Amino acid sequence: MQRPPEDATDPFPPAGGAPPAEPDPAAFEQALRLAEALVFASDRPVTPARLQPVLPPGCEARTVLEALAARCAGRPVALVEVAGGFAFRTAPDLAPALTRVVEVPRRLPRAAMETLAIIAYHQPVTRAEIEEIRGASLSQQTLEALLEMGLIAPRGRKEVPGRPTLWATTPRFLEQFGLRALSDLPRREELVSEPTLPLAAPGSGQPTA
Amino acid sequence: MQRPPEDATDPFPPAGGAPPAEPDPAAFEQALRLAEALVFASDRPVTPARLQPVLPPGCEARTVLEALAARCAGRPVALVEVAGGFAFRTAPDLAPALTRVVEVPRRLPRAAMETLAIIAYHQPVTRAEIEEIRGASLSQQTLEALLEMGLIAPRGRKEVPGRPTLWATTPRFLEQFGLRALSDLPRREELVSEPTLPLAAPGSGQPTA
Amino acid sequence: MSEAARTAPPALHLTLEGFEGPLDLLLELARAQKVDLQAISIVSLVDQYLAVLEQARAVRLEIAADWLVMAAWLAWLKSRLLLPEEAAPDEDAEALAGALTDRLVELERMRAAAAWLAGRLQLGYEVFARGAAESLTVQDRSGIAADLPALLQAYAAARRRALARRPYTPKPRRLWTVQEALARLSRMVGGLPDWSVLQRFLPEGLADPVERRAALASTLIAALETARGGGVELRQDRPFGPILIRRRLEKPDAKAA
């Protein structure tokens, strides 16, 4: 059951030598248990830094978390890396059954999704700049919906006349879309690769819109 | 791993016959997955009744939950039956290692703070004298709270009828208030215009009287 | 709405309601050209836009100002683009056309980004987090939230309250009688060779100003009394100046006589 850490960035010496930290199996097993319990109990992603002090000496938090993720693969509740930490998430294939009893919020309308995408790619960005890109005015309702879901937050003011608020995405945004970091977003150049069949339908994938 | 249903209220026929529902293993396995995901995702303990509609036909919710609880035994997170249903809880052997202590300093109630201040300025002082100075009676509770916090201590008895206890502040008191010595306290006269001293000049000193 | 529009491009002009603004419509028209956005013909785009707007006007007269502003701007842009090469402001028009294309490309990108996001497995929709987190924290309430200012404030408040509640009772005064002043003066004056200020003969430790003034008055009376009896001499060099006192010397006796 127990696996050695599989950290590709750290090819550990095959034998002999003195691998920096190859903790004894019992300690590593305990580390896995502690990590699972801590991440399971938490309602926010647990960073390696948060886990580290809890672990037995010689266990490196990220190694433990990655080993745990591998061990949990295929379980109904899997460990995923998100928003700078690790969190348990239900397996996507179970969603149809779960949504029969778990309440699911309304999906964001197209205008809100576009606004969110613009904030994600242009942050920090003012409301006027968002409107400029969309070529349409931004309704208060849309802004409030994004704020209420905790997906965006003000981040300072732009030093121009009127000092308009600058908007940026939050860690909650990363969690919502299962991103480890903003750098997980597709690069801008990749967004429109096939000019003729671009994003087949803006507003697709949103059957409720 | 898999357990037959143990429903005491429904003694099922030992063999042969037609047990009402002995679902096929694959369906039961899926039921276990769904139960684990739902209990994980639910914001409150999951009752068998809430789980039931999620399950494949032929799976009885309580049976599934009990089988899941048995399967989780030994995991760092256990399925426990709590008021109103089933919920995941950190295994008791891990909880102490994961528990973080958050310091929430208590505020002293007004009476305690005033009593402490009077002891600080008038020590050693009897309870009756404290009451006289504060102009209010002093509850045993207040005195005991200060004692328990280690801020005051008895220091001898006053040689008057009844030999009442004299109270004084402790080194812990100095530490709490960041004082090197009691002489670091501002002089009393700087805080209050005492009637025993200047007030003297009739008319002056007590504008409020 | 836009979905229907896309499947039947010629019917685009039926309404503008499906579009979020002129740029939205322009992007849709550009897409209908089925070429790379970078290669679209701005001139044909302008014609299509104006045509759609014209149709919309036929249906409904009221069209929001931003649609019309865009129409006017596009018409101007088209005229510039069609002008012969030698006309000076051509470069401007090219740049403006390029800027419009850039805006359309950016909008297209953001649409794609929104679609990409919408296609993710979203928390609370396709995947779920722990519904009820366990709090693995324990509150340590052994600390005390109290600082020196609070302590001092408490003392002042307690005293003020206690004093305000107490009925006013004049403090019994310890007054220095003339007899006491006489006794002290006669005891002290013998040891003083020269003039001394009257205040030196006050009793010690008089902090209360009232008691001090009373004692001063008693001592002055005692001094006058003694001077009348010939025991001491008094002197005051100017009004309100210090009152000086000394033992009466023998010699002036004769003078007095």
Coordinates of C-alpha atoms in Angstrom, one line a residue, chain B residues 65-192:
Chain B
L65 CA -24.0 3.7 5.9
E66 CA -23.1 1.0 8.4
A67 CA -21.0 -0.8 5.9
L68 CA -19.2 2.4 5.1
A69 CA -18.6 3.0 8.8
A70 CA -17.1 -0.4 9.1
R71 CA -14.9 0.2 6.0
C72 CA -13.7 3.5 7.4
A73 CA -12.5 1.9 10.6
G74 CA -8.8 2.6 10.9
R75 CA -8.8 5.4 8.5
P76 CA -7.7 8.8 9.7
V77 CA -11.3 10.0 9.3
A78 CA -14.1 7.9 10.8
L79 CA -17.7 7.8 9.9
V80 CA -19.7 8.2 13.1
E81 CA -23.3 8.3 13.9
V82 CA -24.2 11.5 15.6
A83 CA -27.4 13.2 16.5
G84 CA -29.5 13.2 13.3
G85 CA -27.4 11.0 11.1
F86 CA -23.9 10.1 10.0
A87 CA -20.9 12.4 9.7
F88 CA -17.1 12.2 9.2
R89 CA -15.0 13.0 12.2
T90 CA -11.2 13.1 12.6
A91 CA -10.0 9.9 14.3
P92 CA -9.6 10.5 18.0
D93 CA -5.9 9.4 17.9
L94 CA -5.1 12.2 15.4
A95 CA -7.2 15.0 16.7
P96 CA -4.7 16.1 19.5
A97 CA -1.8 16.4 17.0
L98 CA -3.9 18.5 14.6
T99 CA -5.7 20.7 17.1
R100 CA -4.5 24.3 17.1
V101 CA -4.8 26.4 20.2
V102 CA -6.2 29.8 19.6
E103 CA -5.7 32.3 22.4
V104 CA -8.8 34.2 23.2
P105 CA -7.9 36.4 26.1
R106 CA -10.6 37.2 28.6
R107 CA -11.7 40.7 29.4
L108 CA -11.9 41.4 33.0
P109 CA -15.4 42.5 34.1
R110 CA -15.5 46.1 35.3
A111 CA -15.9 45.2 39.0
A112 CA -12.8 43.0 38.8
M113 CA -10.8 45.6 37.0
E114 CA -11.7 48.3 39.6
T115 CA -11.0 46.0 42.5
L116 CA -7.6 45.1 41.1
A117 CA -6.8 48.8 40.5
I118 CA -7.8 49.6 44.1
I119 CA -5.7 46.7 45.5
A120 CA -2.8 47.9 43.4
Y121 CA -3.0 51.5 44.8
H122 CA -3.9 50.8 48.3
Q123 CA -2.2 47.5 49.1
P124 CA -2.1 45.8 51.5
V125 CA -5.8 46.4 51.9
T126 CA -8.7 44.5 53.4
R127 CA -11.9 43.6 51.6
A128 CA -13.8 46.1 53.7
E129 CA -11.4 48.9 52.8
I130 CA -11.8 48.0 49.1
E131 CA -15.5 48.3 49.5
E132 CA -15.1 51.6 51.2
I133 CA -12.9 53.0 48.5
R134 CA -15.0 51.7 45.6
G135 CA -18.2 52.7 47.3
A136 CA -19.7 49.4 46.4
S137 CA -19.8 45.9 47.8
L138 CA -17.3 43.4 46.5
S139 CA -18.5 39.9 45.5
Q140 CA -16.6 36.8 46.7
Q141 CA -16.7 35.8 43.0
T142 CA -14.7 38.8 41.9
L143 CA -12.1 38.3 44.5
E144 CA -11.8 34.7 43.6
A145 CA -11.5 35.4 39.9
L146 CA -8.6 37.7 40.6
L147 CA -7.0 35.1 42.9
E148 CA -7.4 32.4 40.3
M149 CA -5.7 34.5 37.6
G150 CA -2.8 35.0 40.0
L151 CA -3.1 38.8 40.0
I152 CA -3.6 39.1 43.7
A153 CA -2.6 37.2 46.8
P154 CA -3.3 37.4 50.5
R155 CA -0.5 39.1 52.4
G156 CA -1.1 38.7 56.1
R157 CA -3.9 39.9 58.3
K158 CA -4.8 43.3 59.6
E159 CA -4.4 43.5 63.4
V160 CA -7.9 44.7 64.1
P161 CA -10.9 42.9 65.5
G162 CA -11.7 40.0 63.2
R163 CA -8.2 40.0 61.7
P164 CA -9.3 40.4 58.1
T165 CA -7.1 39.2 55.3
L166 CA -4.9 41.9 53.6
W167 CA -4.7 41.7 49.9
A168 CA -1.8 42.7 47.6
T169 CA -0.8 42.3 44.0
T170 CA 1.6 39.7 42.7
P171 CA 4.5 39.6 40.4
R172 CA 2.1 38.2 37.8
F173 CA 0.2 41.5 38.1
L174 CA 3.3 43.5 37.2
E175 CA 3.9 41.2 34.2
Q176 CA 0.3 41.5 33.0
F177 CA 0.5 45.3 33.0
G178 CA 4.1 45.6 31.9
L179 CA 5.3 47.2 35.0
R180 CA 8.8 46.8 36.4
A181 CA 7.6 47.7 39.9
L182 CA 4.6 49.1 41.6
S183 CA 6.3 52.5 41.7
D184 CA 5.9 52.6 37.9
L185 CA 2.2 53.2 38.5
P186 CA 1.2 56.8 38.0
R187 CA 0.6 58.6 41.2
R188 CA -2.9 58.5 42.5
E189 CA -3.2 62.2 42.6
E190 CA -2.6 62.3 38.8
L191 CA -5.6 60.1 38.3
V192 CA -8.2 61.4 40.7

